[in-house]
Amino acid sequence: MKPRAVAAACCLLLLTAGQDPAAARYIARPPPNLLPLGYQPPANTDEAGLWYEADQVEQKFRTSPALVRDPALNAYVKGVVCKLVPDRCDAVRIYILDVPYFNASMFPNGAMQVWTGLLTRIHSEAQLGFVLGHEISHYTHRHTINQWRLIRDTSGFLAFFTLASAPFTMGLGGLAASAIALGGIQGYSRDEEREADAAGLELAIKAGYDPNEAASIWKAQGDEEKADPLTDKDFAYFRTHPESDERMQTLSRAAAKAEGTEPIWIRNEEAFHAATAPFRASWLDANLALGKYEASLCLLRRLATEEPDSAQVRYYIGEVHRRRNGKGDAENAVAAYRQAIEHGTGVPTAVWRGLGIVAMKTGDKATARDAFTHYLAAAPSANDRAMVELYLSRVQEQNP
Amino acid sequence: MLSKHVACVFGIAFFAIALAGCAVNQNVKAQGAGFDWSGTTEKRVAVIQPDIHLGELTAGGLVEPRADWTKAAQADVAKQLEAYFAKRKTSVVLVNDLSDQREVQLAKLHGPIGRAIIRHAIMGIKLPNKTQAMDWTLGPDAALLREHYKTDYALFIYVNDTYTSAGRAFLMVSAAVLGVSVQGGQQIGFASLVDLRTGNITWFNVRHDGSSGLRDSNGCKHFVEGILADLPK
């Protein structure tokens, strides 16, 4: 045989030898193998390894300065978990972390992190129930271990493929195969998300939560993504999650099917609002601090229609305009602050400071004087008192 | 969650590959003051439970964590540490159940600081505004450990130990036939001696070993004696 033929034969042999039969098994979707109650993976398995690493992350959550330790809020969220999966009430452990982005995620050992940015963006217990149900389904359907096995086996195959194809394709074969495989892995990941959407909705419906609430989460999220000019318009092929629009439509269809099967669906908007109200101001402060003003406005406008009586929401709308400081923002800020004040009850004191600053900038000294004076009277021990006094002296100096 | 997890595993893998450039099985020392026993009546060190990760290096180069190996190694390394300090007539407080929130944070902080020392003080990726002085620190909160365990020093150890899987071994052999070198499992560990009065790291050592592992007692003994070989008395 010629040397080239020998090399080709060797490579072919390598290719077939490198093909772990496990890879094929996991690329085809396995039927859901629900985690048995009280399950602990056998110590010498890949699953035990992932659980162990997850235990380490969980320890980090438990001791994290970002952990929201408020007993009432934790009890409320935990209560929703117990309504969804009464038999796994203790197996699922919730960690609420003070992070202003929209996310919750599940670890294979039963630990779940819920970010406050998510709680800022939903408005009912039914929505919370759906999100928690989605995450719990990742856990009960053992998505982490399935995905790990896919990635492990695919990368193993790729290593052999890259090696075997290198002499003929100068490495480009391996690169192309890697791109295809990455797309496959992300596609699998999207499928798992779809499965968790469906299973989560099922849990929420079983608990009596209004299925229509699920789709509205993704509608709102899609709107916010579109409003934000900085949203990644990444290539769908490499996305780990299906697009918000797609999830919204699928869930709407699923909800329509369930429609009418329950006499009275639970939404529990009041209970959700009562549980989260004490934290809302700090969560919205954190949201505005991200500097994504278009996305913040989109969220706040939605909150304003949901809560037409909220002075707090109007105050934050004013704040976004004041901080963005673009064309027309001054007028919009003043209008929003005035609306907040007109609501009479629950008006944040800071509304006067905001109004004073915008009025000072636009040269409306009378309004600024009035607003700053009001602020100092309402919040005599504010930590920015000296600053506001300086502002006040400026708007007074030239107007004796 | 998975993407984060995978990112973490990849991070460790890259770290291993980055270090593979260093000589195998060689201690790299960063100079520090070490112990200063003056003014103390008893030589005592708090040994914080070593942060140990054992796993299998898969054919594709990922590290599959192994809980059983890790737990066994934790117990074994602790035993070896006790024996090591007994020989040196230094009494140790083995801290195996960190539960205080701030103490856990200190133990976790050691990981990123150790990696920063390796990157910037040992591998030579210079930070523009940092002198080469060995002035890395866990910060004054380390005093918490001093109050709790009544010691002036604490020893922190991190080790990541990977074993070549059968698939990886086959890939390595096949690649060798084609004249390509593929990295197998290896051990990377680092240890810091921290002065709990200041939080400063007074001695640091990193160890890279391609031949021995923590799955057996001998390997654990080898690791402890190797990584602490130059610990000042």
PDB file of N, CA, C and O in Angstrom, chain A residues 205-247:
ATOM      1  N   ILE A 205     -50.558  24.436  35.971  1.00  0.00           N
ATOM      2  CA  ILE A 205     -51.988  24.203  35.740  1.00  0.00           C
ATOM      3  C   ILE A 205     -52.540  23.271  36.817  1.00  0.00           C
ATOM      4  O   ILE A 205     -53.631  23.489  37.353  1.00  0.00           O
ATOM      5  N   LYS A 206     -51.738  22.251  37.162  1.00  0.00           N
ATOM      6  CA  LYS A 206     -52.183  21.305  38.187  1.00  0.00           C
ATOM      7  C   LYS A 206     -52.396  22.023  39.523  1.00  0.00           C
ATOM      8  O   LYS A 206     -53.272  21.659  40.307  1.00  0.00           O
ATOM      9  N   ALA A 207     -51.566  23.058  39.767  1.00  0.00           N
ATOM     10  CA  ALA A 207     -51.708  23.823  41.005  1.00  0.00           C
ATOM     11  C   ALA A 207     -52.818  24.862  40.885  1.00  0.00           C
ATOM     12  O   ALA A 207     -53.072  25.610  41.831  1.00  0.00           O
ATOM     13  N   GLY A 208     -53.451  24.930  39.710  1.00  0.00           N
ATOM     14  CA  GLY A 208     -54.593  25.839  39.536  1.00  0.00           C
ATOM     15  C   GLY A 208     -54.219  27.224  39.048  1.00  0.00           C
ATOM     16  O   GLY A 208     -55.057  28.121  38.989  1.00  0.00           O
ATOM     17  N   TYR A 209     -52.944  27.425  38.676  1.00  0.00           N
ATOM     18  CA  TYR A 209     -52.517  28.756  38.220  1.00  0.00           C
ATOM     19  C   TYR A 209     -52.991  29.015  36.795  1.00  0.00           C
ATOM     20  O   TYR A 209     -52.947  28.114  35.940  1.00  0.00           O
ATOM     21  N   ASP A 210     -53.396  30.233  36.549  1.00  0.00           N
ATOM     22  CA  ASP A 210     -53.932  30.650  35.251  1.00  0.00           C
ATOM     23  C   ASP A 210     -52.881  30.459  34.145  1.00  0.00           C
ATOM     24  O   ASP A 210     -51.854  31.138  34.140  1.00  0.00           O
ATOM     25  N   PRO A 211     -53.134  29.540  33.209  1.00  0.00           N
ATOM     26  CA  PRO A 211     -52.111  29.253  32.176  1.00  0.00           C
ATOM     27  C   PRO A 211     -51.826  30.438  31.258  1.00  0.00           C
ATOM     28  O   PRO A 211     -50.758  30.516  30.667  1.00  0.00           O
ATOM     29  N   ASN A 212     -52.776  31.368  31.161  1.00  0.00           N
ATOM     30  CA  ASN A 212     -52.541  32.526  30.288  1.00  0.00           C
ATOM     31  C   ASN A 212     -51.417  33.412  30.806  1.00  0.00           C
ATOM     32  O   ASN A 212     -50.843  34.192  30.061  1.00  0.00           O
ATOM     33  N   GLU A 213     -51.119  33.294  32.087  1.00  0.00           N
ATOM     34  CA  GLU A 213     -50.085  34.128  32.686  1.00  0.00           C
ATOM     35  C   GLU A 213     -48.695  33.745  32.194  1.00  0.00           C
ATOM     36  O   GLU A 213     -47.776  34.550  32.229  1.00  0.00           O
ATOM     37  N   ALA A 214     -48.538  32.486  31.765  1.00  0.00           N
ATOM     38  CA  ALA A 214     -47.213  32.026  31.346  1.00  0.00           C
ATOM     39  C   ALA A 214     -46.752  32.757  30.092  1.00  0.00           C
ATOM     40  O   ALA A 214     -45.646  33.285  30.036  1.00  0.00           O
ATOM     41  N   ALA A 215     -47.628  32.807  29.093  1.00  0.00           N
ATOM     42  CA  ALA A 215     -47.238  33.428  27.828  1.00  0.00           C
ATOM     43  C   ALA A 215     -46.932  34.910  28.017  1.00  0.00           C
ATOM     44  O   ALA A 215     -46.052  35.463  27.355  1.00  0.00           O
ATOM     45  N   SER A 216     -47.657  35.567  28.954  1.00  0.00           N
ATOM     46  CA  SER A 216     -47.454  37.008  29.106  1.00  0.00           C
ATOM     47  C   SER A 216     -46.061  37.334  29.642  1.00  0.00           C
ATOM     48  O   SER A 216     -45.547  38.427  29.424  1.00  0.00           O
ATOM     49  N   ILE A 217     -45.425  36.388  30.339  1.00  0.00           N
ATOM     50  CA  ILE A 217     -44.037  36.623  30.789  1.00  0.00           C
ATOM     51  C   ILE A 217     -43.150  36.823  29.565  1.00  0.00           C
ATOM     52  O   ILE A 217     -42.338  37.746  29.506  1.00  0.00           O
ATOM     53  N   TRP A 218     -43.331  35.942  28.570  1.00  0.00           N
ATOM     54  CA  TRP A 218     -42.459  35.994  27.402  1.00  0.00           C
ATOM     55  C   TRP A 218     -42.813  37.125  26.476  1.00  0.00           C
ATOM     56  O   TRP A 218     -41.953  37.669  25.792  1.00  0.00           O
ATOM     57  N   LYS A 219     -44.089  37.504  26.496  1.00  0.00           N
ATOM     58  CA  LYS A 219     -44.490  38.675  25.723  1.00  0.00           C
ATOM     59  C   LYS A 219     -43.764  39.891  26.289  1.00  0.00           C
ATOM     60  O   LYS A 219     -43.143  40.661  25.560  1.00  0.00           O
ATOM     61  N   ALA A 220     -43.827  40.040  27.619  1.00  0.00           N
ATOM     62  CA  ALA A 220     -43.183  41.189  28.265  1.00  0.00           C
ATOM     63  C   ALA A 220     -41.674  41.157  28.059  1.00  0.00           C
ATOM     64  O   ALA A 220     -41.048  42.184  27.790  1.00  0.00           O
ATOM     65  N   GLN A 221     -41.109  39.968  28.173  1.00  0.00           N
ATOM     66  CA  GLN A 221     -39.668  39.844  28.024  1.00  0.00           C
ATOM     67  C   GLN A 221     -39.242  40.173  26.592  1.00  0.00           C
ATOM     68  O   GLN A 221     -38.248  40.848  26.364  1.00  0.00           O
ATOM     69  N   GLY A 222     -40.043  39.698  25.637  1.00  0.00           N
ATOM     70  CA  GLY A 222     -39.759  39.997  24.228  1.00  0.00           C
ATOM     71  C   GLY A 222     -39.829  41.488  23.965  1.00  0.00           C
ATOM     72  O   GLY A 222     -38.964  42.057  23.280  1.00  0.00           O
ATOM     73  N   ASP A 223     -40.837  42.139  24.535  1.00  0.00           N
ATOM     74  CA  ASP A 223     -40.979  43.595  24.359  1.00  0.00           C
ATOM     75  C   ASP A 223     -39.756  44.312  24.907  1.00  0.00           C
ATOM     76  O   ASP A 223     -39.228  45.244  24.292  1.00  0.00           O
ATOM     77  N   GLU A 224     -39.322  43.870  26.088  1.00  0.00           N
ATOM     78  CA  GLU A 224     -38.187  44.540  26.715  1.00  0.00           C
ATOM     79  C   GLU A 224     -36.910  44.341  25.892  1.00  0.00           C
ATOM     80  O   GLU A 224     -36.111  45.267  25.731  1.00  0.00           O
ATOM     81  N   GLU A 225     -36.735  43.119  25.365  1.00  0.00           N
ATOM     82  CA  GLU A 225     -35.568  42.848  24.527  1.00  0.00           C
ATOM     83  C   GLU A 225     -35.567  43.725  23.282  1.00  0.00           C
ATOM     84  O   GLU A 225     -34.538  44.237  22.859  1.00  0.00           O
ATOM     85  N   LYS A 226     -36.774  43.888  22.700  1.00  0.00           N
ATOM     86  CA  LYS A 226     -36.858  44.690  21.485  1.00  0.00           C
ATOM     87  C   LYS A 226     -36.617  46.168  21.777  1.00  0.00           C
ATOM     88  O   LYS A 226     -36.062  46.896  20.952  1.00  0.00           O
ATOM     89  N   ALA A 227     -37.048  46.601  22.977  1.00  0.00           N
ATOM     90  CA  ALA A 227     -36.890  48.014  23.334  1.00  0.00           C
ATOM     91  C   ALA A 227     -35.417  48.363  23.552  1.00  0.00           C
ATOM     92  O   ALA A 227     -34.999  49.493  23.314  1.00  0.00           O
ATOM     93  N   ASP A 228     -34.648  47.383  23.990  1.00  0.00           N
ATOM     94  CA  ASP A 228     -33.255  47.654  24.330  1.00  0.00           C
ATOM     95  C   ASP A 228     -32.375  47.612  23.081  1.00  0.00           C
ATOM     96  O   ASP A 228     -32.208  46.553  22.479  1.00  0.00           O
ATOM     97  N   PRO A 229     -31.807  48.734  22.696  1.00  0.00           N
ATOM     98  CA  PRO A 229     -30.988  48.727  21.474  1.00  0.00           C
ATOM     99  C   PRO A 229     -29.725  47.880  21.625  1.00  0.00           C
ATOM    100  O   PRO A 229     -29.075  47.550  20.641  1.00  0.00           O
ATOM    101  N   LEU A 230     -29.386  47.527  22.857  1.00  0.00           N
ATOM    102  CA  LEU A 230     -28.149  46.768  23.073  1.00  0.00           C
ATOM    103  C   LEU A 230     -28.373  45.253  23.112  1.00  0.00           C
ATOM    104  O   LEU A 230     -27.432  44.500  23.314  1.00  0.00           O
ATOM    105  N   THR A 231     -29.626  44.809  22.955  1.00  0.00           N
ATOM    106  CA  THR A 231     -29.884  43.369  22.971  1.00  0.00           C
ATOM    107  C   THR A 231     -29.067  42.691  21.883  1.00  0.00           C
ATOM    108  O   THR A 231     -29.015  43.154  20.746  1.00  0.00           O
ATOM    109  N   ASP A 232     -28.450  41.599  22.268  1.00  0.00           N
ATOM    110  CA  ASP A 232     -27.667  40.841  21.290  1.00  0.00           C
ATOM    111  C   ASP A 232     -28.590  40.292  20.221  1.00  0.00           C
ATOM    112  O   ASP A 232     -29.528  39.576  20.523  1.00  0.00           O
ATOM    113  N   LYS A 233     -28.302  40.618  18.984  1.00  0.00           N
ATOM    114  CA  LYS A 233     -29.051  39.983  17.912  1.00  0.00           C
ATOM    115  C   LYS A 233     -28.200  38.801  17.439  1.00  0.00           C
ATOM    116  O   LYS A 233     -27.687  38.790  16.344  1.00  0.00           O
ATOM    117  N   ASP A 234     -28.000  37.857  18.352  1.00  0.00           N
ATOM    118  CA  ASP A 234     -27.087  36.773  18.007  1.00  0.00           C
ATOM    119  C   ASP A 234     -27.767  35.767  17.089  1.00  0.00           C
ATOM    120  O   ASP A 234     -28.981  35.682  16.990  1.00  0.00           O
ATOM    121  N   PHE A 235     -26.915  34.989  16.454  1.00  0.00           N
ATOM    122  CA  PHE A 235     -27.327  33.993  15.492  1.00  0.00           C
ATOM    123  C   PHE A 235     -28.146  32.911  16.210  1.00  0.00           C
ATOM    124  O   PHE A 235     -27.683  32.303  17.172  1.00  0.00           O
ATOM    125  N   ALA A 236     -29.386  32.692  15.760  1.00  0.00           N
ATOM    126  CA  ALA A 236     -30.306  31.787  16.455  1.00  0.00           C
ATOM    127  C   ALA A 236     -29.721  30.384  16.622  1.00  0.00           C
ATOM    128  O   ALA A 236     -30.002  29.688  17.583  1.00  0.00           O
ATOM    129  N   TYR A 237     -28.865  29.996  15.674  1.00  0.00           N
ATOM    130  CA  TYR A 237     -28.275  28.666  15.665  1.00  0.00           C
ATOM    131  C   TYR A 237     -27.521  28.371  16.961  1.00  0.00           C
ATOM    132  O   TYR A 237     -27.494  27.259  17.454  1.00  0.00           O
ATOM    133  N   PHE A 238     -26.898  29.416  17.536  1.00  0.00           N
ATOM    134  CA  PHE A 238     -26.078  29.200  18.722  1.00  0.00           C
ATOM    135  C   PHE A 238     -26.784  29.588  20.018  1.00  0.00           C
ATOM    136  O   PHE A 238     -26.174  29.627  21.069  1.00  0.00           O
ATOM    137  N   ARG A 239     -28.071  29.897  19.953  1.00  0.00           N
ATOM    138  CA  ARG A 239     -28.784  30.280  21.169  1.00  0.00           C
ATOM    139  C   ARG A 239     -29.058  29.070  22.055  1.00  0.00           C
ATOM    140  O   ARG A 239     -29.375  28.003  21.560  1.00  0.00           O
ATOM    141  N   THR A 240     -28.950  29.252  23.383  1.00  0.00           N
ATOM    142  CA  THR A 240     -29.244  28.137  24.284  1.00  0.00           C
ATOM    143  C   THR A 240     -30.736  28.055  24.576  1.00  0.00           C
ATOM    144  O   THR A 240     -31.246  27.024  24.934  1.00  0.00           O
ATOM    145  N   HIS A 241     -31.440  29.213  24.456  1.00  0.00           N
ATOM    146  CA  HIS A 241     -32.871  29.259  24.754  1.00  0.00           C
ATOM    147  C   HIS A 241     -33.632  29.618  23.483  1.00  0.00           C
ATOM    148  O   HIS A 241     -33.127  30.371  22.658  1.00  0.00           O
ATOM    149  N   PRO A 242     -34.865  29.099  23.349  1.00  0.00           N
ATOM    150  CA  PRO A 242     -35.674  29.537  22.220  1.00  0.00           C
ATOM    151  C   PRO A 242     -35.988  31.025  22.366  1.00  0.00           C
ATOM    152  O   PRO A 242     -35.901  31.573  23.466  1.00  0.00           O
ATOM    153  N   GLU A 243     -36.314  31.668  21.265  1.00  0.00           N
ATOM    154  CA  GLU A 243     -36.636  33.088  21.307  1.00  0.00           C
ATOM    155  C   GLU A 243     -37.892  33.322  22.150  1.00  0.00           C
ATOM    156  O   GLU A 243     -38.790  32.486  22.190  1.00  0.00           O
ATOM    157  N   SER A 244     -37.927  34.502  22.790  1.00  0.00           N
ATOM    158  CA  SER A 244     -39.072  34.832  23.633  1.00  0.00           C
ATOM    159  C   SER A 244     -40.388  34.719  22.871  1.00  0.00           C
ATOM    160  O   SER A 244     -41.380  34.217  23.385  1.00  0.00           O
ATOM    161  N   ASP A 245     -40.377  35.192  21.603  1.00  0.00           N
ATOM    162  CA  ASP A 245     -41.606  35.166  20.793  1.00  0.00           C
ATOM    163  C   ASP A 245     -42.114  33.751  20.609  1.00  0.00           C
ATOM    164  O   ASP A 245     -43.296  33.472  20.743  1.00  0.00           O
ATOM    165  N   GLU A 246     -41.151  32.860  20.286  1.00  0.00           N
ATOM    166  CA  GLU A 246     -41.552  31.474  20.058  1.00  0.00           C
ATOM    167  C   GLU A 246     -42.143  30.866  21.316  1.00  0.00           C
ATOM    168  O   GLU A 246     -43.164  30.195  21.288  1.00  0.00           O
ATOM    169  N   ARG A 247     -41.500  31.151  22.460  1.00  0.00           N
ATOM    170  CA  ARG A 247     -41.987  30.585  23.719  1.00  0.00           C
ATOM    171  C   ARG A 247     -43.370  31.126  24.035  1.00  0.00           C
ATOM    172  O   ARG A 247     -44.222  30.409  24.530  1.00  0.00           O
TER     173      ARG A 247
END
